[in-house]
Structure formats: C-alpha cells, structure tokens
PDB file of C-alpha atoms in Angstrom:
ATOM      1  CA  UNK R   1      79.299 104.372 112.009  1.00 67.00           C
ATOM      2  CA  UNK R   2      77.725 101.048 113.032  1.00 81.00           C
ATOM      3  CA  UNK R   3      74.752 101.498 115.070  1.00 90.00           C
ATOM      4  CA  UNK R   4      72.950  98.751 116.917  1.00 95.00           C
ATOM      5  CA  UNK R   5      69.656  99.408 118.772  1.00 96.00           C
ATOM      6  CA  UNK R   6      67.565  97.572 121.101  1.00 97.00           C
ATOM      7  CA  UNK R   7      64.104  97.722 122.105  1.00 97.00           C
ATOM      8  CA  UNK R   8      62.828  97.984 124.938  1.00 97.00           C
ATOM      9  CA  UNK R   9      65.552  99.544 126.958  1.00 97.00           C
ATOM     10  CA  UNK R  10      63.878  98.207 130.242  1.00 97.00           C
ATOM     11  CA  UNK R  11      61.116  95.962 130.842  1.00 97.00           C
ATOM     12  CA  UNK R  12      59.462  94.690 134.094  1.00 97.00           C
ATOM     13  CA  UNK R  13      57.263  91.433 133.782  1.00 96.00           C
ATOM     14  CA  UNK R  14      55.739  89.046 136.269  1.00 97.00           C
ATOM     15  CA  UNK R  15      56.991  85.667 136.807  1.00 97.00           C
ATOM     16  CA  UNK R  16      55.538  83.123 134.461  1.00 97.00           C
ATOM     17  CA  UNK R  17      55.184  85.533 131.556  1.00 97.00           C
ATOM     18  CA  UNK R  18      57.104  85.968 128.355  1.00 97.00           C
ATOM     19  CA  UNK R  19      59.055  89.050 127.104  1.00 98.00           C
ATOM     20  CA  UNK R  20      60.465  89.800 123.723  1.00 98.00           C
ATOM     21  CA  UNK R  21      63.637  91.855 123.138  1.00 98.00           C
ATOM     22  CA  UNK R  22      64.484  93.107 119.728  1.00 97.00           C
ATOM     23  CA  UNK R  23      67.862  93.973 118.401  1.00 97.00           C
ATOM     24  CA  UNK R  24      68.294  95.908 115.239  1.00 96.00           C
ATOM     25  CA  UNK R  25      71.322  96.778 113.049  1.00 93.00           C
ATOM     26  CA  UNK R  26      70.429 100.151 111.909  1.00 93.00           C
ATOM     27  CA  UNK R  27      72.840 101.261 109.143  1.00 88.00           C
ATOM     28  CA  UNK R  28      74.228  97.755 107.986  1.00 88.00           C
ATOM     29  CA  UNK R  29      73.170  94.124 107.408  1.00 89.00           C
ATOM     30  CA  UNK R  30      74.195  91.467 109.948  1.00 88.00           C
ATOM     31  CA  UNK R  31      73.947  87.851 109.078  1.00 86.00           C
ATOM     32  CA  UNK R  32      75.055  86.959 112.560  1.00 89.00           C
ATOM     33  CA  UNK R  33      74.171  88.655 115.793  1.00 93.00           C
ATOM     34  CA  UNK R  34      75.233  87.707 119.331  1.00 94.00           C
ATOM     35  CA  UNK R  35      73.270  87.819 122.533  1.00 96.00           C
ATOM     36  CA  UNK R  36      75.015  88.315 125.770  1.00 96.00           C
ATOM     37  CA  UNK R  37      73.681  88.432 129.292  1.00 96.00           C
ATOM     38  CA  UNK R  38      75.344  90.595 132.079  1.00 95.00           C
ATOM     39  CA  UNK R  39      74.662  90.225 135.741  1.00 92.00           C
ATOM     40  CA  UNK R  40      75.502  93.057 138.252  1.00 87.00           C
ATOM     41  CA  UNK R  41      79.246  93.660 138.548  1.00 84.00           C
ATOM     42  CA  UNK R  42      79.884  90.673 136.297  1.00 88.00           C
ATOM     43  CA  UNK R  43      81.284  90.830 132.717  1.00 88.00           C
ATOM     44  CA  UNK R  44      79.396  89.784 129.521  1.00 93.00           C
ATOM     45  CA  UNK R  45      78.386  86.066 129.060  1.00 93.00           C
ATOM     46  CA  UNK R  46      77.663  84.977 125.557  1.00 93.00           C
ATOM     47  CA  UNK R  47      74.267  83.200 125.596  1.00 95.00           C
ATOM     48  CA  UNK R  48      73.655  82.283 121.856  1.00 94.00           C
ATOM     49  CA  UNK R  49      74.725  83.197 118.238  1.00 92.00           C
ATOM     50  CA  UNK R  50      71.879  84.258 116.047  1.00 91.00           C
ATOM     51  CA  UNK R  51      72.209  83.365 112.414  1.00 88.00           C
ATOM     52  CA  UNK R  52      69.688  84.825 109.798  1.00 86.00           C
ATOM     53  CA  UNK R  53      67.621  82.177 108.136  1.00 85.00           C
ATOM     54  CA  UNK R  54      68.845  79.344 110.241  1.00 87.00           C
ATOM     55  CA  UNK R  55      68.670  78.210 113.868  1.00 90.00           C
ATOM     56  CA  UNK R  56      70.587  79.921 116.642  1.00 93.00           C
ATOM     57  CA  UNK R  57      73.462  78.347 118.291  1.00 93.00           C
ATOM     58  CA  UNK R  58      73.356  78.232 122.082  1.00 95.00           C
ATOM     59  CA  UNK R  59      76.112  78.156 124.600  1.00 93.00           C
ATOM     60  CA  UNK R  60      76.464  75.406 126.937  1.00 92.00           C
ATOM     61  CA  UNK R  61      74.022  75.865 129.958  1.00 93.00           C
ATOM     62  CA  UNK R  62      71.587  78.063 128.144  1.00 95.00           C
ATOM     63  CA  UNK R  63      68.163  76.660 127.702  1.00 94.00           C
ATOM     64  CA  UNK R  64      67.203  76.938 124.095  1.00 93.00           C
ATOM     65  CA  UNK R  65      63.583  76.466 124.919  1.00 95.00           C
ATOM     66  CA  UNK R  66      63.449  79.245 127.509  1.00 96.00           C
ATOM     67  CA  UNK R  67      65.439  81.636 125.421  1.00 97.00           C
ATOM     68  CA  UNK R  68      63.982  81.609 122.064  1.00 96.00           C
ATOM     69  CA  UNK R  69      65.852  83.383 119.315  1.00 95.00           C
ATOM     70  CA  UNK R  70      64.752  84.445 115.909  1.00 92.00           C
ATOM     71  CA  UNK R  71      66.735  86.128 113.171  1.00 90.00           C
ATOM     72  CA  UNK R  72      63.929  86.825 110.550  1.00 84.00           C
ATOM     73  CA  UNK R  73      65.912  89.579 108.647  1.00 90.00           C
ATOM     74  CA  UNK R  74      69.459  90.924 107.937  1.00 90.00           C
ATOM     75  CA  UNK R  75      68.575  93.704 110.325  1.00 92.00           C
ATOM     76  CA  UNK R  76      66.545  92.079 113.073  1.00 94.00           C
ATOM     77  CA  UNK R  77      67.118  89.592 115.648  1.00 95.00           C
ATOM     78  CA  UNK R  78      64.643  88.869 118.654  1.00 96.00           C
ATOM     79  CA  UNK R  79      65.203  87.311 122.017  1.00 97.00           C
ATOM     80  CA  UNK R  80      62.260  85.934 123.776  1.00 97.00           C
ATOM     81  CA  UNK R  81      62.619  84.964 127.407  1.00 97.00           C
ATOM     82  CA  UNK R  82      59.681  82.389 127.855  1.00 97.00           C
ATOM     83  CA  UNK R  83      58.093  81.701 131.441  1.00 96.00           C
ATOM     84  CA  UNK R  84      60.488  84.143 133.094  1.00 97.00           C
ATOM     85  CA  UNK R  85      61.612  83.857 136.672  1.00 96.00           C
ATOM     86  CA  UNK R  86      63.278  86.248 138.985  1.00 96.00           C
ATOM     87  CA  UNK R  87      66.602  84.586 138.249  1.00 95.00           C
ATOM     88  CA  UNK R  88      66.293  85.645 134.707  1.00 96.00           C
ATOM     89  CA  UNK R  89      66.391  89.317 135.698  1.00 96.00           C
ATOM     90  CA  UNK R  90      69.634  90.577 134.070  1.00 97.00           C
ATOM     91  CA  UNK R  91      71.026  93.194 131.462  1.00 97.00           C
ATOM     92  CA  UNK R  92      70.764  91.597 128.072  1.00 98.00           C
ATOM     93  CA  UNK R  93      72.841  92.921 125.274  1.00 97.00           C
ATOM     94  CA  UNK R  94      73.104  92.136 121.639  1.00 96.00           C
ATOM     95  CA  UNK R  95      76.008  92.629 119.155  1.00 94.00           C
ATOM     96  CA  UNK R  96      76.583  92.555 115.415  1.00 92.00           C
ATOM     97  CA  UNK R  97      79.417  92.738 112.843  1.00 81.00           C
ATOM     98  CA  UNK R  98      78.996  95.638 110.564  1.00 76.00           C
ATOM     99  CA  UNK R  99      80.982  93.815 107.784  1.00 67.00           C
ATOM    100  CA  UNK R 100      82.341  90.412 107.110  1.00 61.00           C
ATOM    101  CA  UNK R 101      85.828  91.663 106.473  1.00 64.00           C
ATOM    102  CA  UNK R 102      85.896  93.236 110.039  1.00 68.00           C
ATOM    103  CA  UNK R 103      85.875  91.199 113.450  1.00 74.00           C
ATOM    104  CA  UNK R 104      84.748  94.241 115.246  1.00 83.00           C
ATOM    105  CA  UNK R 105      81.396  93.704 117.176  1.00 88.00           C
ATOM    106  CA  UNK R 106      79.214  96.672 117.823  1.00 91.00           C
ATOM    107  CA  UNK R 107      76.807  96.468 120.931  1.00 95.00           C
ATOM    108  CA  UNK R 108      73.492  97.535 121.300  1.00 96.00           C
ATOM    109  CA  UNK R 109      72.598  99.737 124.450  1.00 96.00           C
ATOM    110  CA  UNK R 110      71.181  96.789 126.358  1.00 97.00           C
ATOM    111  CA  UNK R 111      67.838  95.880 127.741  1.00 98.00           C
ATOM    112  CA  UNK R 112      67.325  95.730 131.634  1.00 97.00           C
ATOM    113  CA  UNK R 113      64.769  92.917 132.374  1.00 97.00           C
ATOM    114  CA  UNK R 114      63.446  92.676 135.851  1.00 97.00           C
ATOM    115  CA  UNK R 115      61.135  89.798 136.615  1.00 97.00           C
ATOM    116  CA  UNK R 116      58.934  90.149 139.774  1.00 97.00           C
TER     117      UNK R 116
ATOM    118  CA  UNK H   1      89.892  76.572 127.510  1.00 80.00           C
ATOM    119  CA  UNK H   2      90.009  80.194 126.349  1.00 84.00           C
ATOM    120  CA  UNK H   3      90.446  82.387 129.156  1.00 90.00           C
ATOM    121  CA  UNK H   4      90.672  86.287 129.641  1.00 95.00           C
ATOM    122  CA  UNK H   5      91.865  87.824 132.895  1.00 96.00           C
ATOM    123  CA  UNK H   6      91.879  91.609 133.647  1.00 97.00           C
ATOM    124  CA  UNK H   7      93.654  93.463 136.439  1.00 97.00           C
ATOM    125  CA  UNK H   8      93.444  95.274 138.506  1.00 97.00           C
ATOM    126  CA  UNK H   9      89.476  94.796 139.168  1.00 96.00           C
ATOM    127  CA  UNK H  10      89.370  98.471 140.200  1.00 97.00           C
ATOM    128  CA  UNK H  11      91.529 101.422 139.736  1.00 98.00           C
ATOM    129  CA  UNK H  12      91.269 105.009 141.209  1.00 98.00           C
ATOM    130  CA  UNK H  13      93.426 107.575 139.539  1.00 98.00           C
ATOM    131  CA  UNK H  14      93.654 111.384 140.127  1.00 98.00           C
ATOM    132  CA  UNK H  15      93.154 113.537 137.277  1.00 97.00           C
ATOM    133  CA  UNK H  16      96.340 113.555 135.169  1.00 97.00           C
ATOM    134  CA  UNK H  17      97.727 110.535 136.750  1.00 97.00           C
ATOM    135  CA  UNK H  18      98.757 107.960 134.008  1.00 98.00           C
ATOM    136  CA  UNK H  19      98.353 104.359 134.341  1.00 98.00           C
ATOM    137  CA  UNK H  20      97.940 100.974 132.730  1.00 98.00           C
ATOM    138  CA  UNK H  21      95.295  98.287 132.672  1.00 98.00           C
ATOM    139  CA  UNK H  22      96.299  94.693 132.139  1.00 98.00           C
ATOM    140  CA  UNK H  23      94.592  92.048 130.136  1.00 98.00           C
ATOM    141  CA  UNK H  24      96.103  88.530 130.019  1.00 97.00           C
ATOM    142  CA  UNK H  25      94.757  85.809 127.644  1.00 96.00           C
ATOM    143  CA  UNK H  26      95.094  82.343 126.911  1.00 93.00           C
ATOM    144  CA  UNK H  27      93.296  81.695 123.587  1.00 89.00           C
ATOM    145  CA  UNK H  28      94.052  79.039 120.946  1.00 85.00           C
ATOM    146  CA  UNK H  29      94.516  80.724 117.826  1.00 88.00           C
ATOM    147  CA  UNK H  30      93.970  84.524 118.654  1.00 90.00           C
ATOM    148  CA  UNK H  31      92.034  86.190 115.900  1.00 89.00           C
ATOM    149  CA  UNK H  32      91.619  89.475 117.589  1.00 92.00           C
ATOM    150  CA  UNK H  33      91.919  91.224 120.958  1.00 95.00           C
ATOM    151  CA  UNK H  34      89.245  93.886 121.544  1.00 96.00           C
ATOM    152  CA  UNK H  35      88.992  96.663 124.248  1.00 97.00           C
ATOM    153  CA  UNK H  36      85.495  98.214 124.976  1.00 96.00           C
ATOM    154  CA  UNK H  37      84.446 100.881 127.392  1.00 97.00           C
ATOM    155  CA  UNK H  38      81.162 100.454 129.387  1.00 96.00           C
ATOM    156  CA  UNK H  39      79.421 103.032 131.210  1.00 96.00           C
ATOM    157  CA  UNK H  40      76.790 102.117 133.906  1.00 93.00           C
ATOM    158  CA  UNK H  41      73.701 100.889 132.392  1.00 92.00           C
ATOM    159  CA  UNK H  42      74.939 101.068 128.787  1.00 94.00           C
ATOM    160  CA  UNK H  43      76.268  98.652 126.166  1.00 95.00           C
ATOM    161  CA  UNK H  44      79.787  98.445 125.599  1.00 95.00           C
ATOM    162  CA  UNK H  45      81.663 100.925 123.286  1.00 94.00           C
ATOM    163  CA  UNK H  46      84.072  99.804 120.881  1.00 93.00           C
ATOM    164  CA  UNK H  47      87.559 101.238 121.407  1.00 95.00           C
ATOM    165  CA  UNK H  48      90.206  99.073 119.730  1.00 94.00           C
ATOM    166  CA  UNK H  49      91.020  95.856 117.906  1.00 94.00           C
ATOM    167  CA  UNK H  50      94.520  94.387 117.894  1.00 96.00           C
ATOM    168  CA  UNK H  51      95.340  91.489 115.706  1.00 93.00           C
ATOM    169  CA  UNK H  52      99.046  90.584 116.179  1.00 93.00           C
ATOM    170  CA  UNK H  53     101.881  90.801 118.869  1.00 95.00           C
ATOM    171  CA  UNK H  54     103.578  94.232 118.662  1.00 96.00           C
ATOM    172  CA  UNK H  55     100.660  96.054 117.210  1.00 97.00           C
ATOM    173  CA  UNK H  56      99.641  99.453 118.802  1.00 97.00           C
ATOM    174  CA  UNK H  57      96.449 101.540 118.425  1.00 97.00           C
ATOM    175  CA  UNK H  58      95.915 105.102 119.896  1.00 97.00           C
ATOM    176  CA  UNK H  59      92.713 107.157 120.375  1.00 95.00           C
ATOM    177  CA  UNK H  60      92.975 110.357 122.359  1.00 95.00           C
ATOM    178  CA  UNK H  61      94.162 109.506 125.678  1.00 97.00           C
ATOM    179  CA  UNK H  62      94.230 105.767 125.163  1.00 98.00           C
ATOM    180  CA  UNK H  63      96.757 103.518 123.709  1.00 98.00           C
ATOM    181  CA  UNK H  64      96.465  99.806 123.370  1.00 98.00           C
ATOM    182  CA  UNK H  65      99.199  97.438 122.926  1.00 98.00           C
ATOM    183  CA  UNK H  66      99.566  93.673 122.349  1.00 97.00           C
ATOM    184  CA  UNK H  67     101.945  91.042 123.064  1.00 96.00           C
ATOM    185  CA  UNK H  68     101.664  87.248 122.693  1.00 93.00           C
ATOM    186  CA  UNK H  69     100.144  86.838 126.201  1.00 94.00           C
ATOM    187  CA  UNK H  70      98.522  90.089 127.063  1.00 97.00           C
ATOM    188  CA  UNK H  71      97.442  93.274 126.083  1.00 98.00           C
ATOM    189  CA  UNK H  72      97.765  96.786 127.790  1.00 98.00           C
ATOM    190  CA  UNK H  73      95.358  99.854 127.710  1.00 98.00           C
ATOM    191  CA  UNK H  74      97.562 102.781 128.614  1.00 98.00           C
ATOM    192  CA  UNK H  75      95.745 105.801 129.859  1.00 98.00           C
ATOM    193  CA  UNK H  76      97.594 109.143 129.755  1.00 98.00           C
ATOM    194  CA  UNK H  77      96.655 112.107 131.774  1.00 98.00           C
ATOM    195  CA  UNK H  78      93.129 110.769 132.516  1.00 97.00           C
ATOM    196  CA  UNK H  79      90.081 113.023 133.018  1.00 98.00           C
ATOM    197  CA  UNK H  80      87.061 112.369 134.961  1.00 97.00           C
ATOM    198  CA  UNK H  81      85.096 111.673 131.804  1.00 97.00           C
ATOM    199  CA  UNK H  82      87.279 108.564 131.316  1.00 98.00           C
ATOM    200  CA  UNK H  83      85.806 107.119 134.491  1.00 98.00           C
ATOM    201  CA  UNK H  84      84.013 103.648 133.252  1.00 97.00           C
ATOM    202  CA  UNK H  85      84.681 100.145 133.241  1.00 97.00           C
ATOM    203  CA  UNK H  86      87.021  98.947 130.492  1.00 98.00           C
ATOM    204  CA  UNK H  87      86.541  95.495 128.982  1.00 97.00           C
ATOM    205  CA  UNK H  88      89.019  93.287 127.296  1.00 97.00           C
ATOM    206  CA  UNK H  89      87.839  90.379 125.107  1.00 96.00           C
ATOM    207  CA  UNK H  90      89.475  87.852 122.954  1.00 94.00           C
ATOM    208  CA  UNK H  91      88.286  86.175 119.808  1.00 90.00           C
ATOM    209  CA  UNK H  92      89.654  82.739 118.645  1.00 87.00           C
ATOM    210  CA  UNK H  93      89.789  81.214 115.251  1.00 82.00           C
ATOM    211  CA  UNK H  94      87.034  78.692 116.372  1.00 79.00           C
ATOM    212  CA  UNK H  95      84.426  81.451 115.948  1.00 77.00           C
ATOM    213  CA  UNK H  96      83.303  85.091 116.101  1.00 77.00           C
ATOM    214  CA  UNK H  97      82.076  85.241 119.659  1.00 82.00           C
ATOM    215  CA  UNK H  98      84.045  87.354 122.146  1.00 89.00           C
ATOM    216  CA  UNK H  99      85.310  85.878 125.499  1.00 92.00           C
ATOM    217  CA  UNK H 100      85.265  88.712 127.884  1.00 94.00           C
ATOM    218  CA  UNK H 101      87.228  89.437 130.974  1.00 95.00           C
ATOM    219  CA  UNK H 102      85.737  90.784 134.085  1.00 94.00           C
ATOM    220  CA  UNK H 103      86.852  94.139 133.334  1.00 96.00           C
ATOM    221  CA  UNK H 104      88.451  97.162 135.262  1.00 97.00           C
ATOM    222  CA  UNK H 105      86.411  99.556 136.906  1.00 97.00           C
ATOM    223  CA  UNK H 106      88.196 103.051 136.626  1.00 98.00           C
ATOM    224  CA  UNK H 107      87.500 106.021 138.514  1.00 98.00           C
ATOM    225  CA  UNK H 108      89.231 109.281 137.725  1.00 98.00           C
ATOM    226  CA  UNK H 109      88.849 112.069 140.328  1.00 97.00           C
ATOM    227  CA  UNK H 110      89.312 115.801 139.976  1.00 96.00           C
TER     228      UNK H 110
END
C-alpha cells in the first residue's frame, strides 16, 4: 500500500536555529504533497501545498519565509523551519496522493518538534 | 467558507456497545469525504473515502455513510483496540487539500 515516511520522528532544537523535516513517498511518486501542523488536542491544519518542480502554495497566515518548502523530486519534500521559536513547537505531518485518479491522501507518521 | 464539524468531542463506550460518530460538513462542491483514525503521537491512518450521498463503506467493525450534509461512522461491537481519535475531512472541488474536523476521541473500555 501507499507508504509515506518522515524524518526525523522527533527533534529538539534551540530557539533561533533552523530544522529540516523530510517527507518521502516510499512506494509511489507524488507530484503534490501537503504539510500540516497539529497542536495538542487540536486537529490538523493545512500549512502549505508542495508541488514538485515549482513553488509551494501557502495557506493564509503561514509565513513562507519562515517555513521553507522544497519539493526536489517526485518522492521527497522538505520543510525547513527557520529561526525557530518555542511557539513553533508542534507536530508536523505530511501527506501525499498515491495516484492521480485517487483523492485519498496517505499521511506520514509525523515529526514532533520542540523548540527550547 | 468550508466547514467540518464533528460530534461528540469525546465518547466512552464499553466493549461491545455500538455507537455512531457524526461529521457535519458545509463544503461547496464536495469532491470527497474522508475518515481517518489517529493514534496518539502518530499520523492519521486512512479508513474510508465517500464521494456521493447514499454511499456506504465497511471495514471490519466500522461502517461509514454519507448524506448531503453529514457523514456517520458507525462502530459495531467495539473493542478496546478501537480506541483512538477519529478524524473526518472534506475535500472540495477548489483543490486537493483536506479540511479536517476536530475529531472524536473514542475510548473503549473492557
């Protein structure tokens, strides 16, 4: 079945530093991937849509200069949180479609980011 | 504005006690209605997609149904391992991103 992986599964960084999170589709190619953020006891909120070979599309209120997205290949998208602050601490989850004909998104296991 | 609302927020059932979770949606041009299961600290696990009113899908003890305004996730004779948060999400014709509800946290006790 469609498998999406993320790395790292958790990361702790100091305030002001940057951290990169990888999202990979393991058994399919994905021209589009999505990045979501989930705060404790909250649901998933879409941050941005990552498109292979082109610029990402960000949701309203999400700073594109702070959350850098690169979709360098059909199986890899990266999210870099730049100059991280404690309020960026959250659970970041990516998703992808296994095929164009299907609207089913499959999610990665998530990355827990803690900024101290 | 597209909106997805789930109820109840939390539900506690005894093992074997069947119930239903509700997902009300307001979406212009529904492309699909999705149900996911999420365990603590994990990403959502895909359960079902429903595309049109009247459609039903089943998987083990779960059955999802769809009307023009809401979807139900019926849980028949639940077991403790069914304990999780169940998320409903809608996708509109404006794009492929999912609009999630806040979820229903289900606890099934032995």
